[in-house]
JSON list of C-alpha atoms in Angstrom, two decimals:
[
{"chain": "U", "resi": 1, "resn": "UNK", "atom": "CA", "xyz": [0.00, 0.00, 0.00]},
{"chain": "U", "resi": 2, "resn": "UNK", "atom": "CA", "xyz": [1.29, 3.27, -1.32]},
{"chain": "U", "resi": 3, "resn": "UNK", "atom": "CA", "xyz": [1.65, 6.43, 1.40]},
{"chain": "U", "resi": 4, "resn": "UNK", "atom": "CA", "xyz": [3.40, 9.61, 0.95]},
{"chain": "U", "resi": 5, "resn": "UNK", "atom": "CA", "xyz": [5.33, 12.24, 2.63]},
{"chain": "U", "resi": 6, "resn": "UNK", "atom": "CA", "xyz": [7.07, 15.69, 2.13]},
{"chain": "U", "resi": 7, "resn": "UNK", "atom": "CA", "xyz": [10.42, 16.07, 3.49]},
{"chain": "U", "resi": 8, "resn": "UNK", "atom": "CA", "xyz": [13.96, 17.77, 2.98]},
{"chain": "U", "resi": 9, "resn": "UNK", "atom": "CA", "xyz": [15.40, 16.00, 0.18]},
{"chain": "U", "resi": 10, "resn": "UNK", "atom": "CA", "xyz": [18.56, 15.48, 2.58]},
{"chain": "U", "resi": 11, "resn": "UNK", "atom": "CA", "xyz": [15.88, 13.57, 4.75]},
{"chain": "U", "resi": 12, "resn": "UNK", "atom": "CA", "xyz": [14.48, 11.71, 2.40]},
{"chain": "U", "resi": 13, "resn": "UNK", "atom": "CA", "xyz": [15.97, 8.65, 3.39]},
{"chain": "U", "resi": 14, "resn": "UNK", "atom": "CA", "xyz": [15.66, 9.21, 7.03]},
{"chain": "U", "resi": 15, "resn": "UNK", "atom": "CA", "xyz": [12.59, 7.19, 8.23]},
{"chain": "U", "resi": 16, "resn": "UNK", "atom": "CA", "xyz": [13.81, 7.33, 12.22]},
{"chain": "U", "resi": 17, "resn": "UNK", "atom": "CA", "xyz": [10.86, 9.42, 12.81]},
{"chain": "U", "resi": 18, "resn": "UNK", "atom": "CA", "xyz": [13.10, 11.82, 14.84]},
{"chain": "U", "resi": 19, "resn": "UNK", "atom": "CA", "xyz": [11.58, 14.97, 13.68]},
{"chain": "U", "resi": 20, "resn": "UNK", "atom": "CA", "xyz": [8.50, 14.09, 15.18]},
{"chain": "U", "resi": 21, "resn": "UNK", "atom": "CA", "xyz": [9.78, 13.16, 18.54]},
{"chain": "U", "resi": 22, "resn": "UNK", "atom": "CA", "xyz": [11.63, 16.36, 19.01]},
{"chain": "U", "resi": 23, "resn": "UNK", "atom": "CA", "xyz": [8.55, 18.10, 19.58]},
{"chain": "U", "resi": 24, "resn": "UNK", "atom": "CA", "xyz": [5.42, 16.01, 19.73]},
{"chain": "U", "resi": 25, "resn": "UNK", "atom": "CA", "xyz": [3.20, 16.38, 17.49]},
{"chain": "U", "resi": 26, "resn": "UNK", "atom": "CA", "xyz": [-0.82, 16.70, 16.99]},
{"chain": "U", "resi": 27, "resn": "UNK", "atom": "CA", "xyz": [-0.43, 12.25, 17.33]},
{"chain": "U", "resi": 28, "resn": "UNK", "atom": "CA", "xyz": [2.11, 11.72, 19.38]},
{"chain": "U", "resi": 29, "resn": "UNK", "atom": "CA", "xyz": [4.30, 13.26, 22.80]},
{"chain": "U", "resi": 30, "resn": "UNK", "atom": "CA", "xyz": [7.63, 15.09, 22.81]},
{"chain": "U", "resi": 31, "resn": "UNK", "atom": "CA", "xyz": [9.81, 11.74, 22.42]},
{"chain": "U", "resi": 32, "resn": "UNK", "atom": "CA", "xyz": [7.93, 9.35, 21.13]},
{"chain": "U", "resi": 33, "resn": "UNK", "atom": "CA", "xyz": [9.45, 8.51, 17.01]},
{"chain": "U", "resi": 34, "resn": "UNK", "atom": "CA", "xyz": [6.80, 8.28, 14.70]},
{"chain": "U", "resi": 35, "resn": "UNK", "atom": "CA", "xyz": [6.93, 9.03, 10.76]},
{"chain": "U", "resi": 36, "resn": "UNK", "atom": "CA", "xyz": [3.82, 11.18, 9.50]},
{"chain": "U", "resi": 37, "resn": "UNK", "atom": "CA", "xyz": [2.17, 10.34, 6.28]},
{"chain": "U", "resi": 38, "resn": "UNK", "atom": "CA", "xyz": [-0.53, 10.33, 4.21]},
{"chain": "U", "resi": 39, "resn": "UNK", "atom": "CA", "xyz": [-3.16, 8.57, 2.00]},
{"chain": "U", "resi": 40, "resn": "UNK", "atom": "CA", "xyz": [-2.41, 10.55, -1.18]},
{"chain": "U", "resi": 41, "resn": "UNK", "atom": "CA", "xyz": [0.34, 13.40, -2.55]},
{"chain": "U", "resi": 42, "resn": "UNK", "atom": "CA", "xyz": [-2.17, 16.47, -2.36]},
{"chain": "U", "resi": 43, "resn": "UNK", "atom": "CA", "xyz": [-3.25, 15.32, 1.50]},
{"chain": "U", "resi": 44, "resn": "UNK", "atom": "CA", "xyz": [1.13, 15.05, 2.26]},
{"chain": "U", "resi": 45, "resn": "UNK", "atom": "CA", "xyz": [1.04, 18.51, 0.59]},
{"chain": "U", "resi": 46, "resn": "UNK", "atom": "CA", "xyz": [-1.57, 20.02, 2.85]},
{"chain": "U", "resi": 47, "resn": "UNK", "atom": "CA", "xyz": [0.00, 18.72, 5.86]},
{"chain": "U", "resi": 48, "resn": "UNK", "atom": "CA", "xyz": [3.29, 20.25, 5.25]},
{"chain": "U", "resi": 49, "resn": "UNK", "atom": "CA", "xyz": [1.33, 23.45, 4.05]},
{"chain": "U", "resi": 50, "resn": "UNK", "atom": "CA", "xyz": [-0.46, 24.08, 7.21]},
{"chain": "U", "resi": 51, "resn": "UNK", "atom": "CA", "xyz": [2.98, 24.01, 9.08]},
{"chain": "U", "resi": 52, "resn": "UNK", "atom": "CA", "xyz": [5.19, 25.80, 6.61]},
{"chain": "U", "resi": 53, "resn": "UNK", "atom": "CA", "xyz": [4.14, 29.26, 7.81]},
{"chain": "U", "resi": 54, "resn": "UNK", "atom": "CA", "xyz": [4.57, 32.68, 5.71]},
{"chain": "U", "resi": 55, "resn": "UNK", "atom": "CA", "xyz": [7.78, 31.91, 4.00]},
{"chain": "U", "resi": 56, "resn": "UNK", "atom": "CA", "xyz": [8.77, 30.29, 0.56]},
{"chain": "U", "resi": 57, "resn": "UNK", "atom": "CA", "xyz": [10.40, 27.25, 0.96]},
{"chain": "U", "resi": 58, "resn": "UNK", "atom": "CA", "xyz": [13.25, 26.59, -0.87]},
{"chain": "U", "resi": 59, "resn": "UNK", "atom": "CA", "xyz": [13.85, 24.15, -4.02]},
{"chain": "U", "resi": 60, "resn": "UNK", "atom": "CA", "xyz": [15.16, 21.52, -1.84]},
{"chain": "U", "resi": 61, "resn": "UNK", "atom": "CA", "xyz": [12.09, 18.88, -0.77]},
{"chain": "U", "resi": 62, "resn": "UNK", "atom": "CA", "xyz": [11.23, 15.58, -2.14]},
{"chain": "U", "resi": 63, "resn": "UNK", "atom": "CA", "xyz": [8.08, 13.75, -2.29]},
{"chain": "U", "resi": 64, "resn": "UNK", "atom": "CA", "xyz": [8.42, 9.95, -0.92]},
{"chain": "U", "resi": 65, "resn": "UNK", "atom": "CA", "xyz": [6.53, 7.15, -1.93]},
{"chain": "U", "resi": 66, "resn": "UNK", "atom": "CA", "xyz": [6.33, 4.60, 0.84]},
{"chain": "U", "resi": 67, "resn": "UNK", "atom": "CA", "xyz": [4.82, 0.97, 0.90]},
{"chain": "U", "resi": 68, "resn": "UNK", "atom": "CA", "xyz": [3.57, -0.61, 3.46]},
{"chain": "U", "resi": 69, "resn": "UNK", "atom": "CA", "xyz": [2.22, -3.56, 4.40]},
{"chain": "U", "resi": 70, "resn": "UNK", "atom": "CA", "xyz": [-1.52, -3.47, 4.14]},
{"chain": "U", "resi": 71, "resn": "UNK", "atom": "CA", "xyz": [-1.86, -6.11, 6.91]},
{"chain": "U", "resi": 72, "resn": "UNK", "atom": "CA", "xyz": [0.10, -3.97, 9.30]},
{"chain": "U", "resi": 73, "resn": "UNK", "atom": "CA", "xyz": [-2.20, -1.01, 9.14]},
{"chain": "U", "resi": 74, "resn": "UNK", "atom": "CA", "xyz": [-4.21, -0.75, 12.72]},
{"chain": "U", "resi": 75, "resn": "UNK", "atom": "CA", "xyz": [-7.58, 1.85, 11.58]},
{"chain": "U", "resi": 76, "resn": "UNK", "atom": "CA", "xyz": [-8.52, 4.23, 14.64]},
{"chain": "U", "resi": 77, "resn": "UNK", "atom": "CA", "xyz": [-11.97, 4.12, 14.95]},
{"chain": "U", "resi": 78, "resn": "UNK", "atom": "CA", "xyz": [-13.26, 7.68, 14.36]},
{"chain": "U", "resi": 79, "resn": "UNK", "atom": "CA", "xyz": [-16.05, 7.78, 16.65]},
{"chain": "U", "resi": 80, "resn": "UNK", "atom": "CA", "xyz": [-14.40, 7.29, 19.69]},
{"chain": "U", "resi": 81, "resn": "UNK", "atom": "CA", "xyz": [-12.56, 10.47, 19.51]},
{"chain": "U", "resi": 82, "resn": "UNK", "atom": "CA", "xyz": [-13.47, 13.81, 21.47]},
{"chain": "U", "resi": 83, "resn": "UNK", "atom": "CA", "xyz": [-15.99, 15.81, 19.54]},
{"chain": "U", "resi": 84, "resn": "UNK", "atom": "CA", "xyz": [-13.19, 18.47, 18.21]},
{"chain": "U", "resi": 85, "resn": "UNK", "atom": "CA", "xyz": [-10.68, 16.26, 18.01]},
{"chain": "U", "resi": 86, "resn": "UNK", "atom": "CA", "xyz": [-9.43, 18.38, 15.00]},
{"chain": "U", "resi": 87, "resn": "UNK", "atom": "CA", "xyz": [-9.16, 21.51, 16.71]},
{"chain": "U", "resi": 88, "resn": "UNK", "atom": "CA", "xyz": [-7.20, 19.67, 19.94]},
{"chain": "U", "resi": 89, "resn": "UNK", "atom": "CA", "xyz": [-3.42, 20.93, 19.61]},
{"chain": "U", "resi": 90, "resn": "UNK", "atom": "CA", "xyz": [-2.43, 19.25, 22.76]},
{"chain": "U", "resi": 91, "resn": "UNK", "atom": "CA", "xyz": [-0.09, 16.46, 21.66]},
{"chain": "U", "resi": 92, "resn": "UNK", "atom": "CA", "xyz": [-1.45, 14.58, 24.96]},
{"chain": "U", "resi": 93, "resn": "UNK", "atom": "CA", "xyz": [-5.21, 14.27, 24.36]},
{"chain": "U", "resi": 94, "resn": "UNK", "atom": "CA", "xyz": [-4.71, 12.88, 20.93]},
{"chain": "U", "resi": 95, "resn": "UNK", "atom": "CA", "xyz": [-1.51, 10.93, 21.91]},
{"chain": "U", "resi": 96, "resn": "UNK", "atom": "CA", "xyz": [-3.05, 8.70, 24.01]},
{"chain": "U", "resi": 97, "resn": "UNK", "atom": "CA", "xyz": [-4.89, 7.10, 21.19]},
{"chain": "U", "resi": 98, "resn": "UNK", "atom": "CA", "xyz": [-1.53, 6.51, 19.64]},
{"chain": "U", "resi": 99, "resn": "UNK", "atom": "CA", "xyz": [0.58, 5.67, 22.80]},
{"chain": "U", "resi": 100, "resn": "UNK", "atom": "CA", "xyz": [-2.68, 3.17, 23.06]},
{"chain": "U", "resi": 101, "resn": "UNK", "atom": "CA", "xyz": [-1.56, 1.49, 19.79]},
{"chain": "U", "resi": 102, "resn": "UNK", "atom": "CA", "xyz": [1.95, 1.53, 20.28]},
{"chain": "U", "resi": 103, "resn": "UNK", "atom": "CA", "xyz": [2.11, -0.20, 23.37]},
{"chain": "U", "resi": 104, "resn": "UNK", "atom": "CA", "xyz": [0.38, -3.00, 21.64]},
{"chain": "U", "resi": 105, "resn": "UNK", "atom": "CA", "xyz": [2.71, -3.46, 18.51]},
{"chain": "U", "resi": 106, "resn": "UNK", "atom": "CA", "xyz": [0.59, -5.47, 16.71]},
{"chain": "U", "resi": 107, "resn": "UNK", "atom": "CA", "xyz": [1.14, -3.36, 13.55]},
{"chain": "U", "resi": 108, "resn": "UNK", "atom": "CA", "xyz": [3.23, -1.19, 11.72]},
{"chain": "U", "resi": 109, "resn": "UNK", "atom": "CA", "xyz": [1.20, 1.77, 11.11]},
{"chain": "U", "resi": 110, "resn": "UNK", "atom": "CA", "xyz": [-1.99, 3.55, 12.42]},
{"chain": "U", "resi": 111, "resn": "UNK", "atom": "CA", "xyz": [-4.60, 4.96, 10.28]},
{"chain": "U", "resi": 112, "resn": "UNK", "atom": "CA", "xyz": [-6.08, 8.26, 11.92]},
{"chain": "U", "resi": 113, "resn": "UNK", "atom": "CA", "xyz": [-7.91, 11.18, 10.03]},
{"chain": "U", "resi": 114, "resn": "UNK", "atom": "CA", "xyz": [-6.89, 13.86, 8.38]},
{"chain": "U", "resi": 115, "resn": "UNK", "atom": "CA", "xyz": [-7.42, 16.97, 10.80]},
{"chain": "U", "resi": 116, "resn": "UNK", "atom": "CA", "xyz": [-7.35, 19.24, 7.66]},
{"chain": "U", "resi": 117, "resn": "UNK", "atom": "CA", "xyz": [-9.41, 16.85, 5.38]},
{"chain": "U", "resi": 118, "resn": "UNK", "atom": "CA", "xyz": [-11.57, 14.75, 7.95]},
{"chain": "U", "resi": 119, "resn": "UNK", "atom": "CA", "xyz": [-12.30, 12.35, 5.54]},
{"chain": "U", "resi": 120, "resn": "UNK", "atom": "CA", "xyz": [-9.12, 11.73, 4.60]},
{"chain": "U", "resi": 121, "resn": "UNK", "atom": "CA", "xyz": [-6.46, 9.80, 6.28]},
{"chain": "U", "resi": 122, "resn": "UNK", "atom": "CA", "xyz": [-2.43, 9.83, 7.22]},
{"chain": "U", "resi": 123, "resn": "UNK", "atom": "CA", "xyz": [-0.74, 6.95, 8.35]},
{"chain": "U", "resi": 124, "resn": "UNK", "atom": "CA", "xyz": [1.31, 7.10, 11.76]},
{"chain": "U", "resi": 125, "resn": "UNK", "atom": "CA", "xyz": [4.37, 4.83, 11.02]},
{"chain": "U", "resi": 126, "resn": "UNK", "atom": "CA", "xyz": [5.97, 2.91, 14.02]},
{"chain": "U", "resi": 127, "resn": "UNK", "atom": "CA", "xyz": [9.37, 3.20, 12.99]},
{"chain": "U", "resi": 128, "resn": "UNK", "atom": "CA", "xyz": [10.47, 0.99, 16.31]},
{"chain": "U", "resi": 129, "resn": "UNK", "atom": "CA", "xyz": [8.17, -2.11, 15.28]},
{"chain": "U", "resi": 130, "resn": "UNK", "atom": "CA", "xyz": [9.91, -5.10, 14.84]},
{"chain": "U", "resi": 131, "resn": "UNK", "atom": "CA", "xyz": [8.74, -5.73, 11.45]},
{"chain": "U", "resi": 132, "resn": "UNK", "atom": "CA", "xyz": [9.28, -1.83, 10.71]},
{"chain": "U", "resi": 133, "resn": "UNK", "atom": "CA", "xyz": [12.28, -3.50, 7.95]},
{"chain": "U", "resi": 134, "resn": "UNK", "atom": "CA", "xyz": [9.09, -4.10, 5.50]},
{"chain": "U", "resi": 135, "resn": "UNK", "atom": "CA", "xyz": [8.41, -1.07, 4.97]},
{"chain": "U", "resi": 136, "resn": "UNK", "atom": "CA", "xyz": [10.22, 0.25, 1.76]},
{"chain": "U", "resi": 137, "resn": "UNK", "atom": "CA", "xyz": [10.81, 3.38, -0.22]},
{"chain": "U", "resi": 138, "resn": "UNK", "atom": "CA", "xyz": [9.45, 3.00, -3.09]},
{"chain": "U", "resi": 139, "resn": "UNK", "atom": "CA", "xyz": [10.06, 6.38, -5.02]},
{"chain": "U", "resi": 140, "resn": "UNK", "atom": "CA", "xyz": [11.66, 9.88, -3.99]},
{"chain": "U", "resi": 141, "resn": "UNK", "atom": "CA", "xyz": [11.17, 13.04, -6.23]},
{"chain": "U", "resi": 142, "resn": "UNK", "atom": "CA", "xyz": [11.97, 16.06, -5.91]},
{"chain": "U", "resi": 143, "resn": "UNK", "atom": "CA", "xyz": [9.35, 17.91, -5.17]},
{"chain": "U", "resi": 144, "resn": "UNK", "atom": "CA", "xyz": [8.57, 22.25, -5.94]},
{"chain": "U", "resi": 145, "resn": "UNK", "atom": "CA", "xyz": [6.02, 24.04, -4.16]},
{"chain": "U", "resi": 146, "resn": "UNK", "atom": "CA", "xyz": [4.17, 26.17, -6.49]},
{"chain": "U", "resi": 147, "resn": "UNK", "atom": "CA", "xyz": [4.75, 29.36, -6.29]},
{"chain": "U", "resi": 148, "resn": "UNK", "atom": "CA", "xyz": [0.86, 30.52, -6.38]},
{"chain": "U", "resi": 149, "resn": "UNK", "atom": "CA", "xyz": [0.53, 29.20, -2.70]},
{"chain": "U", "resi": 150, "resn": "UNK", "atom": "CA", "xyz": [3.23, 32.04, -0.92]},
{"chain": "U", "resi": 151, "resn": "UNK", "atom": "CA", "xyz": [2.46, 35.15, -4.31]},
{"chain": "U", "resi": 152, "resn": "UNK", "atom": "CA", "xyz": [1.83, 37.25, -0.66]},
{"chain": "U", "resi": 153, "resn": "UNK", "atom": "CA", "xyz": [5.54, 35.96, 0.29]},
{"chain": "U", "resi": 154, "resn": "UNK", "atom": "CA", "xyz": [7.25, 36.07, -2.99]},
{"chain": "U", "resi": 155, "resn": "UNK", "atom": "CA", "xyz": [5.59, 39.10, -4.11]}
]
């Protein structure tokens, strides 16, 4: 199964999930590695978008095709999760779903929504599973943001 991600094209290759854990994240606590991506390219787009802030970033990203195992793909059932779960910044609230699912380790990634496209999904990679060595990189691209998303910035 075919997921995506945005990164530095000097981090292409890195799929430690560091990035994540220096921070925490919207899925997961200051820490705790996970890799971030997404169902389709325009969703892993978005999602580096909406963190990018009012600047235009340079030439140097790549788009990665991932695949994973389709069997190792826990789904987090949507219904169970606070009422504006999208609007919830604290890494802890939402964490716990994914601390939940780590503990367990019965797959390698976890299938949450989309907090920018609800009905869309990203897939939390466990890049400490023990079977995290079947998950492959498929394709890296570079990858240019078009201009027409910063013309305030470049302007």
């Amino acid at each position: 199964m075919d997921v995506f991600r945005i990164s530095k094209f000097k981090r292409a290759r890195d799929l430690s999930g560091f990035g994540a854990s220096l921070k925490g994240q919207r899925w997961n606590r200051r820490g705790t590695s996970l890799l971030y991506t997404a169902s389709h390219r325009s969703l892993a787009l978005l999602e580096v978008l909406v963190h990018i802030g009012e600047y235009y970033p340079e030439d140097d990203y790549a788009i990665i095709t991932l695949d994973i195992p389709e069997h190792q793909v826990t789904i987090l059932d949507s219904s169970i999760l606070p009422k504006d779960w999208a609007k919830i910044f604290d890494a802890g609230v939402l964490a716990s779903f994914t601390d939940h699912w780590l503990k367990k380790e019965q797959s390698i990634a976890f299938e949450v929504p989309s907090a920018i496209v609800p009905q869309e999904t990203n897939y939390l990679i466990n890049p400490l599973h023990p079977d995290f060595q079947d998950v492959k990189i498929k394709n890296i691209e570079k990858f240019t943001f078009d201009e027409r998303f910063f013309k305030d910035v470049i302007d």
